[in-house]
Backbone as JSON Lines, residues from 0, in Angstrom:
{"i":0,"aa":"M","n":[0.82,-1.19,0.0],"ca":[0.0,0.0,0.0],"c":[0.87,1.26,0.0]}
{"i":1,"aa":"H","n":[1.9,1.22,0.82],"ca":[2.76,2.4,0.9],"c":[3.43,2.68,-0.45]}
{"i":2,"aa":"A","n":[3.88,1.62,-1.09],"ca":[4.56,1.81,-2.38],"c":[3.62,2.42,-3.41]}
{"i":3,"aa":"R","n":[2.36,2.01,-3.39],"ca":[1.39,2.55,-4.34],"c":[1.16,4.04,-4.09]}
{"i":4,"aa":"A","n":[1.02,4.42,-2.84],"ca":[0.84,5.83,-2.51],"c":[2.08,6.64,-2.87]}
{"i":5,"aa":"E","n":[3.26,6.07,-2.6],"ca":[4.5,6.76,-2.97],"c":[4.58,6.97,-4.47]}
{"i":6,"aa":"A","n":[4.19,5.95,-5.24],"ca":[4.23,6.07,-6.7],"c":[3.27,7.17,-7.17]}
{"i":7,"aa":"A","n":[2.1,7.25,-6.55],"ca":[1.13,8.28,-6.93],"c":[1.69,9.68,-6.66]}
{"i":8,"aa":"V","n":[2.32,9.83,-5.5],"ca":[2.93,11.13,-5.17],"c":[4.04,11.45,-6.17]}
{"i":9,"aa":"A","n":[4.87,10.46,-6.48],"ca":[5.96,10.67,-7.44],"c":[5.43,11.03,-8.83]}
{"i":10,"aa":"D","n":[4.25,10.5,-9.17],"ca":[3.64,10.81,-10.46],"c":[2.93,12.16,-10.47]}
{"i":11,"aa":"G","n":[2.94,12.85,-9.32],"ca":[2.34,14.17,-9.25],"c":[0.84,14.16,-9.03]}
{"i":12,"aa":"I","n":[0.29,13.04,-8.57],"ca":[-1.15,12.97,-8.32],"c":[-1.43,13.55,-6.94]}
{"i":13,"aa":"A","n":[-2.2,14.6,-6.9],"ca":[-2.56,15.23,-5.64],"c":[-3.64,14.4,-4.94]}
{"i":14,"aa":"P","n":[-3.52,14.25,-3.62],"ca":[-4.51,13.45,-2.9],"c":[-5.95,13.93,-3.06]}
{"i":15,"aa":"D","n":[-6.14,15.22,-3.31],"ca":[-7.5,15.75,-3.43],"c":[-7.97,15.87,-4.88]}
{"i":16,"aa":"S","n":[-7.23,15.28,-5.8],"ca":[-7.62,15.37,-7.21],"c":[-8.5,14.18,-7.6]}
{"i":17,"aa":"P","n":[-9.32,14.33,-8.63],"ca":[-10.12,13.2,-9.1],"c":[-9.27,12.01,-9.53]}
{"i":18,"aa":"A","n":[-8.05,12.25,-9.97],"ca":[-7.17,11.17,-10.39],"c":[-6.76,10.27,-9.22]}
{"i":19,"aa":"A","n":[-6.95,10.75,-8.01],"ca":[-6.59,9.96,-6.83],"c":[-7.63,8.91,-6.49]}
{"i":20,"aa":"E","n":[-8.86,9.07,-6.94],"ca":[-9.93,8.15,-6.56],"c":[-9.63,6.69,-6.89]}
{"i":21,"aa":"P","n":[-9.15,6.35,-8.1],"ca":[-8.84,4.94,-8.37],"c":[-7.72,4.4,-7.48]}
{"i":22,"aa":"I","n":[-6.8,5.27,-7.1],"ca":[-5.71,4.85,-6.22],"c":[-6.25,4.57,-4.83]}
{"i":23,"aa":"V","n":[-7.13,5.45,-4.34],"ca":[-7.73,5.23,-3.03],"c":[-8.54,3.93,-3.04]}
{"i":24,"aa":"A","n":[-9.31,3.7,-4.08],"ca":[-10.09,2.46,-4.18],"c":[-9.18,1.24,-4.17]}
{"i":25,"aa":"E","n":[-8.05,1.33,-4.86],"ca":[-7.08,0.23,-4.89],"c":[-6.48,-0.01,-3.5]}
{"i":26,"aa":"L","n":[-6.15,1.06,-2.79],"ca":[-5.58,0.94,-1.45],"c":[-6.58,0.31,-0.49]}
{"i":27,"aa":"V","n":[-7.83,0.77,-0.55],"ca":[-8.85,0.22,0.34],"c":[-9.1,-1.25,0.01]}
{"i":28,"aa":"A","n":[-9.14,-1.59,-1.27],"ca":[-9.36,-2.98,-1.68],"c":[-8.22,-3.89,-1.18]}
{"i":29,"aa":"A","n":[-7.0,-3.4,-1.16],"ca":[-5.88,-4.19,-0.66],"c":[-5.94,-4.35,0.86]}
{"i":30,"aa":"W","n":[-6.49,-3.37,1.53],"ca":[-6.56,-3.37,3.0],"c":[-7.72,-4.19,3.53]}
{"i":31,"aa":"L","n":[-8.86,-4.19,2.85],"ca":[-10.07,-4.86,3.36],"c":[-9.85,-6.31,3.78]}
{"i":32,"aa":"P","n":[-9.16,-7.13,3.0],"ca":[-9.0,-8.54,3.42],"c":[-8.19,-8.73,4.7]}
{"i":33,"aa":"T","n":[-7.5,-7.7,5.14],"ca":[-6.69,-7.83,6.36],"c":[-7.5,-7.58,7.63]}
{"i":34,"aa":"Q","n":[-8.74,-7.2,7.49],"ca":[-9.53,-6.79,8.64],"c":[-10.33,-7.94,9.25]}
{"i":35,"aa":"K","n":[-10.17,-8.09,10.55],"ca":[-10.95,-9.05,11.32],"c":[-11.35,-8.35,12.61]}
{"i":36,"aa":"A","n":[-12.54,-8.61,13.07],"ca":[-13.02,-7.97,14.29],"c":[-12.89,-8.92,15.47]}
{"i":37,"aa":"P","n":[-12.48,-8.4,16.62],"ca":[-12.54,-9.22,17.83],"c":[-13.99,-9.61,18.09]}
{"i":38,"aa":"P","n":[-14.22,-10.71,18.79],"ca":[-15.6,-11.19,18.99],"c":[-16.57,-10.17,19.57]}
{"i":39,"aa":"A","n":[-16.09,-9.25,20.4],"ca":[-16.99,-8.3,21.05],"c":[-17.29,-7.07,20.2]}
{"i":40,"aa":"E","n":[-16.69,-6.97,19.04],"ca":[-16.88,-5.77,18.21],"c":[-17.76,-6.06,17.0]}
{"i":41,"aa":"D","n":[-18.25,-4.98,16.42],"ca":[-18.99,-5.1,15.16],"c":[-18.05,-5.61,14.09]}
{"i":42,"aa":"P","n":[-18.57,-6.33,13.11],"ca":[-17.69,-6.8,12.04],"c":[-17.12,-5.63,11.25]}
{"i":43,"aa":"P","n":[-15.93,-5.8,10.71],"ca":[-15.33,-4.73,9.92],"c":[-16.07,-4.56,8.6]}
{"i":44,"aa":"P","n":[-15.87,-3.44,7.93],"ca":[-16.51,-3.24,6.63],"c":[-16.08,-4.32,5.65]}
{"i":45,"aa":"A","n":[-17.02,-4.76,4.83],"ca":[-16.74,-5.81,3.86],"c":[-16.44,-5.24,2.47]}
{"i":46,"aa":"E","n":[-16.76,-3.97,2.27],"ca":[-16.53,-3.36,0.96],"c":[-16.14,-1.9,1.12]}
{"i":47,"aa":"D","n":[-15.62,-1.35,0.05],"ca":[-15.19,0.05,0.05],"c":[-16.39,0.95,0.26]}
{"i":48,"aa":"G","n":[-16.18,1.98,1.02],"ca":[-17.22,2.96,1.3],"c":[-16.75,3.85,2.44]}
{"i":49,"aa":"P","n":[-17.59,4.78,2.86],"ca":[-17.18,5.71,3.92],"c":[-16.75,5.01,5.21]}
{"i":50,"aa":"A","n":[-17.43,3.93,5.6],"ca":[-17.07,3.23,6.85],"c":[-15.69,2.6,6.73]}
{"i":51,"aa":"A","n":[-15.4,1.98,5.6],"ca":[-14.09,1.35,5.4],"c":[-13.0,2.4,5.38]}
{"i":52,"aa":"R","n":[-13.23,3.48,4.68],"ca":[-12.2,4.52,4.56],"c":[-11.95,5.21,5.9]}
{"i":53,"aa":"T","n":[-13.0,5.4,6.67],"ca":[-12.83,6.0,8.0],"c":[-12.04,5.08,8.91]}
{"i":54,"aa":"R","n":[-12.35,3.78,8.87],"ca":[-11.64,2.82,9.71],"c":[-10.16,2.76,9.33]}
{"i":55,"aa":"L","n":[-9.85,2.73,8.05],"ca":[-8.46,2.71,7.61],"c":[-7.75,3.99,8.03]}
{"i":56,"aa":"L","n":[-8.41,5.11,7.9],"ca":[-7.82,6.39,8.3],"c":[-7.52,6.39,9.81]}
{"i":57,"aa":"E","n":[-8.41,5.82,10.62],"ca":[-8.18,5.72,12.06],"c":[-6.96,4.85,12.35]}
{"i":58,"aa":"Q","n":[-6.84,3.73,11.63],"ca":[-5.7,2.84,11.84],"c":[-4.39,3.52,11.43]}
{"i":59,"aa":"L","n":[-4.42,4.27,10.36],"ca":[-3.22,4.99,9.94],"c":[-2.83,6.04,10.97]}
{"i":60,"aa":"G","n":[-3.83,6.66,11.6],"ca":[-3.54,7.63,12.66],"c":[-2.83,6.98,13.83]}
{"i":61,"aa":"T","n":[-3.23,5.76,14.15],"ca":[-2.58,5.02,15.24],"c":[-1.14,4.69,14.88]}
{"i":62,"aa":"V","n":[-0.92,4.24,13.65],"ca":[0.43,3.89,13.19],"c":[1.35,5.11,13.25]}
{"i":63,"aa":"A","n":[0.81,6.27,12.97],"ca":[1.62,7.48,12.93],"c":[1.95,8.04,14.31]}
{"i":64,"aa":"E","n":[1.33,7.52,15.35],"ca":[1.64,8.01,16.7],"c":[3.09,7.66,17.03]}
{"i":65,"aa":"P","n":[3.84,8.6,17.57],"ca":[5.28,8.36,17.81],"c":[5.59,7.13,18.68]}
{"i":66,"aa":"L","n":[4.83,6.89,19.73],"ca":[5.13,5.74,20.58],"c":[4.84,4.43,19.88]}
{"i":67,"aa":"V","n":[3.81,4.39,19.07],"ca":[3.5,3.18,18.32],"c":[4.59,2.93,17.28]}
{"i":68,"aa":"A","n":[5.0,3.97,16.58],"ca":[6.06,3.83,15.58],"c":[7.35,3.36,16.23]}
{"i":69,"aa":"R","n":[7.66,3.89,17.39],"ca":[8.88,3.47,18.1],"c":[8.78,2.01,18.52]}
{"i":70,"aa":"Y","n":[7.63,1.59,19.0],"ca":[7.43,0.19,19.38],"c":[7.74,-0.74,18.21]}
{"i":71,"aa":"W","n":[7.18,-0.43,17.04],"ca":[7.4,-1.29,15.88],"c":[8.85,-1.28,15.43]}
{"i":72,"aa":"R","n":[9.51,-0.13,15.49],"ca":[10.94,-0.08,15.14],"c":[11.76,-0.95,16.08]}
{"i":73,"aa":"L","n":[11.46,-0.86,17.38],"ca":[12.19,-1.67,18.36],"c":[11.92,-3.15,18.15]}
{"i":74,"aa":"L","n":[10.68,-3.51,17.91],"ca":[10.33,-4.91,17.69],"c":[11.05,-5.45,16.45]}
{"i":75,"aa":"C","n":[11.08,-4.66,15.4],"ca":[11.77,-5.09,14.18],"c":[13.27,-5.22,14.4]}
{"i":76,"aa":"T","n":[13.84,-4.32,15.17],"ca":[15.26,-4.41,15.49],"c":[15.54,-5.69,16.28]}
{"i":77,"aa":"A","n":[14.71,-5.98,17.27],"ca":[14.91,-7.16,18.11],"c":[14.72,-8.46,17.35]}
{"i":78,"aa":"T","n":[13.83,-8.47,16.37],"ca":[13.54,-9.7,15.63],"c":[14.28,-9.8,14.31]}
{"i":79,"aa":"G","n":[15.01,-8.75,13.93],"ca":[15.75,-8.78,12.68],"c":[14.89,-8.57,11.44]}
{"i":80,"aa":"R","n":[13.7,-8.11,11.63],"ca":[12.81,-7.85,10.48],"c":[13.01,-6.44,9.98]}
{"i":81,"aa":"P","n":[12.64,-6.19,8.72],"ca":[12.77,-4.82,8.21],"c":[11.81,-3.88,8.94]}
{"i":82,"aa":"A","n":[12.25,-2.66,9.12],"ca":[11.43,-1.66,9.8],"c":[10.23,-1.31,8.93]}
{"i":83,"aa":"P","n":[9.08,-1.03,9.55],"ca":[7.92,-0.61,8.77],"c":[8.16,0.76,8.14]}
{"i":84,"aa":"P","n":[7.34,1.11,7.15],"ca":[7.54,2.37,6.44],"c":[7.55,3.61,7.33]}
{"i":85,"aa":"G","n":[6.84,3.6,8.42],"ca":[6.89,4.71,9.35],"c":[5.77,5.72,9.19]}
{"i":86,"aa":"A","n":[5.84,6.73,10.04],"ca":[4.78,7.73,10.13],"c":[4.64,8.55,8.85]}
{"i":87,"aa":"A","n":[5.74,8.87,8.18],"ca":[5.65,9.68,6.97],"c":[4.84,8.96,5.9]}
{"i":88,"aa":"A","n":[5.07,7.66,5.75],"ca":[4.3,6.89,4.77],"c":[2.84,6.8,5.18]}
{"i":89,"aa":"A","n":[2.58,6.62,6.46],"ca":[1.2,6.58,6.94],"c":[0.51,7.92,6.7]}
{"i":90,"aa":"D","n":[1.25,9.0,6.89],"ca":[0.68,10.33,6.64],"c":[0.31,10.52,5.17]}
{"i":91,"aa":"R","n":[1.15,9.99,4.27],"ca":[0.83,10.11,2.84],"c":[-0.42,9.3,2.49]}
{"i":92,"aa":"L","n":[-0.52,8.1,3.03],"ca":[-1.73,7.31,2.81],"c":[-2.95,8.03,3.38]}
{"i":93,"aa":"A","n":[-2.81,8.58,4.56],"ca":[-3.91,9.29,5.2],"c":[-4.32,10.51,4.4]}
{"i":94,"aa":"A","n":[-3.37,11.15,3.74],"ca":[-3.71,12.32,2.91],"c":[-4.65,11.91,1.79]}
{"i":95,"aa":"F","n":[-4.41,10.76,1.18],"ca":[-5.3,10.28,0.11],"c":[-6.67,9.94,0.7]}
{"i":96,"aa":"L","n":[-6.7,9.27,1.82],"ca":[-7.97,8.88,2.44],"c":[-8.7,10.07,3.05]}
{"i":97,"aa":"G","n":[-7.93,10.99,3.6],"ca":[-8.51,12.12,4.31],"c":[-9.36,13.03,3.47]}
{"i":98,"aa":"R","n":[-9.26,12.89,2.18],"ca":[-10.06,13.74,1.31],"c":[-11.54,13.44,1.43]}
{"i":99,"aa":"E","n":[-11.89,12.28,2.02],"ca":[-13.3,11.93,2.2],"c":[-13.68,11.8,3.66]}
{"i":100,"aa":"A","n":[-12.7,11.59,4.52],"ca":[-13.0,11.31,5.92],"c":[-13.4,12.56,6.67]}
């Protein structure tokens, strides 16, 4: 998802432009299958729409929080995994989604 958003930015597509809509739809479609709800919660959105985009935007906001980002960097360092894209990438994704949220 991050790579797709980065490519759109590199291509000069503004998050608030009509050209961004197919990219946002692609990002949401890639994200939807990753969603599962804990038993006590409402089920996650099954298709693209305002509820799905709002939920993804909320998750990106959590990822961009400094303490959360630091936790993931430390975990990746301890386990030898590559570091996640980080808050800047989450902010770029959120910019595309934020045009409707």
